[in-house]
mmCIF file of C-alpha atoms and ligand atoms in Angstrom:
data_model
loop_
_atom_site.group_PDB
_atom_site.id
_atom_site.type_symbol
_atom_site.label_atom_id
_atom_site.label_comp_id
_atom_site.label_asym_id
_atom_site.label_seq_id
_atom_site.Cartn_x
_atom_site.Cartn_y
_atom_site.Cartn_z
ATOM 1 C CA MET A 529 57.970 38.791 3.748
ATOM 2 C CA LYS A 530 56.476 40.727 6.886
ATOM 3 C CA PHE A 531 56.670 39.342 10.235
ATOM 4 C CA PHE A 532 53.173 39.649 12.473
ATOM 5 C CA VAL A 533 53.609 38.619 15.979
ATOM 6 C CA ASP A 534 50.632 36.202 16.881
ATOM 7 C CA THR A 535 50.058 37.178 20.651
ATOM 8 C CA ALA A 536 48.658 39.494 22.968
ATOM 9 C CA GLU A 537 51.612 39.254 25.528
ATOM 10 C CA ILE A 538 53.375 42.890 25.713
ATOM 11 C CA ASP A 539 56.522 41.767 26.644
ATOM 12 C CA ALA A 540 56.959 38.763 24.118
ATOM 13 C CA ILE A 541 56.141 41.854 21.535
ATOM 14 C CA ALA A 542 58.457 44.126 22.969
ATOM 15 C CA GLU A 543 61.249 42.226 22.923
ATOM 16 C CA LEU A 544 60.756 41.051 19.368
ATOM 17 C CA ASN A 545 60.332 44.461 18.406
ATOM 18 C CA GLU A 546 63.848 45.800 20.057
ATOM 19 C CA LEU A 547 65.460 43.366 17.431
ATOM 20 C CA GLY A 548 63.149 44.639 14.604
ATOM 21 C CA MET A 549 61.083 41.432 13.736
ATOM 22 C CA VAL A 550 58.027 42.685 14.362
ATOM 23 C CA ASP A 551 55.682 44.657 11.182
ATOM 24 C CA GLY A 552 52.685 44.026 12.933
ATOM 25 C CA VAL A 553 50.767 41.989 15.528
ATOM 26 C CA THR A 554 47.499 39.702 15.094
ATOM 27 C CA THR A 555 45.315 39.091 18.106
ATOM 28 C CA ASN A 556 41.711 37.308 18.384
ATOM 29 C CA PRO A 557 39.458 36.374 21.022
ATOM 30 C CA SER A 558 41.590 33.159 22.030
ATOM 31 C CA LEU A 559 44.852 35.320 22.297
ATOM 32 C CA ILE A 560 43.050 38.076 24.590
ATOM 33 C CA LEU A 561 41.659 35.136 27.072
ATOM 34 C CA LYS A 562 45.183 33.833 27.441
ATOM 35 C CA SER A 563 46.561 37.204 27.753
ATOM 36 C CA GLY A 564 44.163 37.968 30.657
ATOM 37 C CA ARG A 565 43.972 41.088 29.748
ATOM 38 C CA ASN A 566 41.216 44.048 28.357
ATOM 39 C CA ILE A 567 40.829 44.193 24.620
ATOM 40 C CA LEU A 568 40.533 47.899 24.742
ATOM 41 C CA GLU A 569 43.521 48.421 27.006
ATOM 42 C CA VAL A 570 45.659 45.931 25.333
ATOM 43 C CA THR A 571 45.048 46.469 21.857
ATOM 44 C CA LYS A 572 46.287 50.375 23.264
ATOM 45 C CA GLU A 573 49.356 49.439 24.595
ATOM 46 C CA ILE A 574 50.349 47.199 21.406
ATOM 47 C CA CYS A 575 49.511 50.240 19.191
ATOM 48 C CA ASP A 576 51.726 52.382 21.510
ATOM 49 C CA LEU A 577 54.538 49.953 20.828
ATOM 50 C CA VAL A 578 54.081 48.932 17.439
ATOM 51 C CA GLU A 579 54.369 50.915 14.257
ATOM 52 C CA GLY A 580 52.487 48.490 11.841
ATOM 53 C CA PRO A 581 49.018 47.074 11.958
ATOM 54 C CA VAL A 582 47.856 45.538 14.657
ATOM 55 C CA SER A 583 45.071 43.398 14.502
ATOM 56 C CA ALA A 584 41.706 43.398 16.873
ATOM 57 C CA GLU A 585 38.837 40.838 16.452
ATOM 58 C CA VAL A 586 35.031 41.530 16.703
ATOM 59 C CA VAL A 587 32.995 39.279 18.397
ATOM 60 C CA SER A 588 29.989 39.757 17.177
ATOM 61 C CA LEU A 589 28.149 37.517 14.493
ATOM 62 C CA LYS A 590 25.848 39.924 12.579
ATOM 63 C CA ALA A 591 27.173 42.897 10.198
ATOM 64 C CA ASP A 592 26.100 45.923 11.562
ATOM 65 C CA GLU A 593 27.022 44.994 15.208
ATOM 66 C CA MET A 594 30.270 43.666 13.829
ATOM 67 C CA ILE A 595 30.821 47.603 12.051
ATOM 68 C CA THR A 596 30.002 49.077 15.361
ATOM 69 C CA GLU A 597 32.553 47.389 17.424
ATOM 70 C CA GLY A 598 34.770 47.794 14.101
ATOM 71 C CA ARG A 599 34.559 51.424 14.550
ATOM 72 C CA LYS A 600 35.102 51.044 18.328
ATOM 73 C CA LEU A 601 38.281 49.578 17.599
ATOM 74 C CA ALA A 602 39.508 51.122 14.706
ATOM 75 C CA GLU A 603 39.076 54.677 17.227
ATOM 76 C CA ILE A 604 42.255 52.854 19.800
ATOM 77 C CA ALA A 605 45.118 54.120 17.191
ATOM 78 C CA PRO A 606 45.595 54.713 13.371
ATOM 79 C CA ASN A 607 47.095 51.223 12.903
ATOM 80 C CA VAL A 608 44.492 49.177 14.435
ATOM 81 C CA THR A 609 43.107 46.691 11.799
ATOM 82 C CA VAL A 610 39.776 45.038 11.830
ATOM 83 C CA LYS A 611 39.596 41.971 12.341
ATOM 84 C CA VAL A 612 36.668 39.949 10.733
ATOM 85 C CA PRO A 613 35.650 36.555 10.143
ATOM 86 C CA LEU A 614 34.860 35.032 6.915
ATOM 87 C CA THR A 615 31.242 34.372 7.236
ATOM 88 C CA TRP A 616 27.976 36.910 4.483
ATOM 89 C CA ASP A 617 28.124 39.272 7.418
ATOM 90 C CA GLY A 618 31.928 39.683 7.803
ATOM 91 C CA LEU A 619 32.360 40.423 4.448
ATOM 92 C CA LYS A 620 29.433 43.486 4.345
ATOM 93 C CA ALA A 621 31.369 44.727 7.710
ATOM 94 C CA CYS A 622 34.363 44.469 5.901
ATOM 95 C CA LYS A 623 33.158 46.313 2.865
ATOM 96 C CA VAL A 624 31.714 49.147 5.063
ATOM 97 C CA LEU A 625 34.981 49.381 7.257
ATOM 98 C CA SER A 626 37.434 49.301 4.752
ATOM 99 C CA GLY A 627 35.317 51.914 2.300
ATOM 100 C CA GLU A 628 35.643 53.886 5.524
ATOM 101 C CA GLY A 629 39.300 54.115 4.749
ATOM 102 C CA LYS A 630 39.793 51.499 7.719
ATOM 103 C CA MET A 631 42.306 48.167 7.492
ATOM 104 C CA VAL A 632 40.658 45.073 7.753
ATOM 105 C CA ASN A 633 41.948 41.536 7.659
ATOM 106 C CA VAL A 634 39.378 39.135 7.014
ATOM 107 C CA THR A 635 40.062 35.427 9.237
ATOM 108 C CA LEU A 636 39.140 32.581 9.019
ATOM 109 C CA CYS A 637 39.696 31.581 5.673
ATOM 110 C CA PHE A 638 40.041 27.638 4.801
ATOM 111 C CA SER A 639 39.652 28.199 0.856
ATOM 112 C CA ALA A 640 40.334 29.604 -2.252
ATOM 113 C CA ASN A 641 37.178 31.063 -2.723
ATOM 114 C CA GLN A 642 36.809 32.703 0.734
ATOM 115 C CA ALA A 643 40.037 34.551 0.039
ATOM 116 C CA LEU A 644 38.633 35.548 -3.844
ATOM 117 C CA ILE A 645 35.525 36.903 -1.997
ATOM 118 C CA ALA A 646 37.033 38.733 1.029
ATOM 119 C CA ALA A 647 39.335 40.626 -1.673
ATOM 120 C CA LYS A 648 36.307 41.944 -3.862
ATOM 121 C CA ALA A 649 35.028 43.225 -0.150
ATOM 122 C CA GLY A 650 38.417 45.435 0.013
ATOM 123 C CA ALA A 651 40.309 43.274 2.671
ATOM 124 C CA THR A 652 43.050 44.717 3.571
ATOM 125 C CA PHE A 653 44.824 41.327 4.621
ATOM 126 C CA ILE A 654 43.195 37.834 3.699
ATOM 127 C CA SER A 655 44.179 35.081 7.004
ATOM 128 C CA PRO A 656 44.773 31.421 5.803
ATOM 129 C CA PHE A 657 44.888 29.344 8.752
ATOM 130 C CA ILE A 658 47.947 27.207 7.412
ATOM 131 C CA GLY A 659 48.252 24.736 11.086
ATOM 132 C CA ARG A 660 44.221 24.289 11.011
ATOM 133 C CA LEU A 661 44.268 22.795 7.777
ATOM 134 C CA ASP A 662 47.287 20.732 8.333
ATOM 135 C CA ASP A 663 45.538 19.841 11.756
ATOM 136 C CA VAL A 664 42.515 17.896 9.335
ATOM 137 C CA ASN A 665 44.916 16.514 6.917
ATOM 138 C CA LEU A 666 44.683 19.128 4.313
ATOM 139 C CA ASP A 667 47.580 21.277 2.828
ATOM 140 C CA GLY A 668 47.527 24.385 4.491
ATOM 141 C CA MET A 669 50.653 25.527 2.040
ATOM 142 C CA GLU A 670 48.900 24.436 -1.146
ATOM 143 C CA LEU A 671 46.051 27.041 -0.097
ATOM 144 C CA ILE A 672 48.327 29.797 0.253
ATOM 145 C CA ALA A 673 49.817 29.140 -3.178
ATOM 146 C CA ASP A 674 46.302 29.004 -4.972
ATOM 147 C CA ILE A 675 45.583 32.294 -3.603
ATOM 148 C CA ARG A 676 48.846 33.722 -4.638
ATOM 149 C CA GLU A 677 47.902 32.823 -7.806
ATOM 150 C CA ILE A 678 44.511 34.016 -8.379
ATOM 151 C CA TYR A 679 45.358 37.115 -6.575
ATOM 152 C CA ASP A 680 48.151 37.689 -9.124
ATOM 153 C CA ASN A 681 46.287 36.679 -11.965
ATOM 154 C CA TYR A 682 43.978 39.264 -11.068
ATOM 155 C CA GLY A 683 45.868 41.934 -9.637
ATOM 156 C CA PHE A 684 44.219 42.355 -6.742
ATOM 157 C CA GLU A 685 45.659 44.317 -3.614
ATOM 158 C CA THR A 686 44.638 42.293 -0.825
ATOM 159 C CA GLN A 687 48.225 41.056 1.024
ATOM 160 C CA ILE A 688 48.322 37.442 1.903
ATOM 161 C CA LEU A 689 48.793 37.026 5.932
ATOM 162 C CA ALA A 690 49.986 33.397 6.198
ATOM 163 C CA ALA A 691 48.249 32.175 9.680
ATOM 164 C CA SER A 692 47.987 29.216 12.144
ATOM 165 C CA ILE A 693 51.251 28.690 11.630
ATOM 166 C CA ARG A 694 53.137 26.313 14.064
ATOM 167 C CA THR A 695 56.533 25.530 12.210
ATOM 168 C CA VAL A 696 59.549 26.856 11.142
ATOM 169 C CA ASN A 697 58.779 25.135 7.716
ATOM 170 C CA HIS A 698 55.351 27.051 7.328
ATOM 171 C CA VAL A 699 57.729 30.001 7.474
ATOM 172 C CA SER A 700 59.856 29.382 4.755
ATOM 173 C CA ASP A 701 57.188 26.895 2.424
ATOM 174 C CA ALA A 702 54.681 30.508 2.748
ATOM 175 C CA ALA A 703 57.727 32.547 1.741
ATOM 176 C CA LYS A 704 58.630 30.647 -1.174
ATOM 177 C CA ILE A 705 55.174 31.138 -2.730
ATOM 178 C CA GLY A 706 55.138 34.767 -2.254
ATOM 179 C CA ALA A 707 52.819 35.027 1.022
ATOM 180 C CA ASP A 708 52.950 39.037 1.884
ATOM 181 C CA VAL A 709 53.123 38.261 5.538
ATOM 182 C CA MET A 710 53.433 35.979 8.248
ATOM 183 C CA THR A 711 51.824 35.618 11.699
ATOM 184 C CA ALA A 712 53.561 33.548 13.664
ATOM 185 C CA PRO A 713 53.951 33.159 17.768
ATOM 186 C CA PRO A 714 57.084 34.305 19.616
ATOM 187 C CA ALA A 715 58.046 30.881 19.820
ATOM 188 C CA VAL A 716 58.131 29.923 16.312
ATOM 189 C CA ILE A 717 59.914 33.432 15.318
ATOM 190 C CA ARG A 718 62.165 32.849 18.139
ATOM 191 C CA LYS A 719 63.080 29.189 16.421
ATOM 192 C CA LEU A 720 63.767 30.554 13.128
ATOM 193 C CA ALA A 721 66.992 31.456 14.322
ATOM 194 C CA GLU A 722 68.145 28.368 15.333
ATOM 195 C CA HIS A 723 70.318 25.609 14.138
ATOM 196 C CA PRO A 724 72.005 22.259 15.349
ATOM 197 C CA LEU A 725 75.077 22.536 13.191
ATOM 198 C CA THR A 726 75.150 26.547 14.346
ATOM 199 C CA ASP A 727 75.138 25.127 18.338
ATOM 200 C CA LYS A 728 77.834 22.382 17.018
ATOM 201 C CA GLY A 729 80.103 24.923 15.203
ATOM 202 C CA LEU A 730 80.136 27.358 17.680
ATOM 203 C CA ALA A 731 81.026 24.809 20.944
ATOM 204 C CA ALA A 732 84.038 23.822 18.939
ATOM 205 C CA PHE A 733 84.967 27.582 18.189
ATOM 206 C CA VAL A 734 84.643 28.448 21.667
ATOM 207 C CA ALA A 735 86.447 25.571 22.681
ATOM 208 C CA ASP A 736 89.805 26.082 20.354
ATOM 209 C CA TRP A 737 89.228 29.358 21.823
ATOM 210 C CA GLU A 738 89.983 28.708 24.857
ATOM 211 C CA LYS A 739 93.036 26.567 24.496
ATOM 212 C CA THR A 740 94.851 29.037 22.650
ATOM 213 C CA GLY A 741 94.949 31.447 25.539
ATOM 214 C CA GLN A 742 94.030 34.913 24.255
ATOM 215 C CA THR A 743 91.451 37.389 24.772
ATOM 216 C CA ILE A 744 89.917 39.981 22.546
ATOM 217 C CA LEU A 745 89.395 42.603 25.158
HETATM 218 C C1 E4P B 1318 45.770 34.749 13.460
HETATM 219 O O1 E4P B 1318 45.414 36.064 13.008
HETATM 220 C C2 E4P B 1318 45.055 33.783 13.725
HETATM 221 O O2 E4P B 1318 44.199 34.142 14.801
HETATM 222 C C3 E4P B 1318 46.292 32.555 14.459
HETATM 223 O O3 E4P B 1318 47.180 32.437 13.252
HETATM 224 C C4 E4P B 1318 45.173 30.975 14.616
HETATM 225 O O4 E4P B 1318 46.241 30.285 14.843
HETATM 226 P P1 E4P B 1318 46.062 29.082 15.717
HETATM 227 O O5 E4P B 1318 45.466 28.196 14.528
HETATM 228 O O6 E4P B 1318 47.665 28.435 15.849
HETATM 229 O O7 E4P B 1318 45.346 28.954 16.825
#
């Protein structure tokens, strides 16, 4: 499973990248707002840091304008992935931009049919939003499973990018189903390493080691 980081915070991306945890980055208008940065400048900085796909989202609602914005975003660096919403206009933009050889991430996907139609429009990535479905008492993981089954039935190459990940269980569940990629905030990625029995076991080892009176160095 590829790990994307869902943030526009450069320091957090750099820290995880040094550990080899960053196969790509996703941003959206809300994350750009949170960062307080200019979208063009911060996207360039992220692309200089990370080799993999870096999603930058268009903000227009009309296909023609999305295409113009997408072309401008794609000029920033070869690893920019243009993110478009899963609307009819977004699909038109996806078709044109992917036809030009640009990577396209179709976002705000909440149904298997939306994922099917995005694949037909040439999406490189489809982003089903797990957490936001869970928020309204629907099963985000069931959507990931449905998309996996449909894409495998027909050999679609569009990659399933599990998005709106809120918990560590979302990560392992999406991995078990076979999502190609997951994107999560830095805090969730850090939590993947945590376990209370690890902490308890380590505390006991440290205490026993002190009693030996030994040193290694
Ligand atoms: C990623 O591409 C999405 O923008 C992001 O995962 C949304 O997450 P949220 O629902 O926690 O805002």
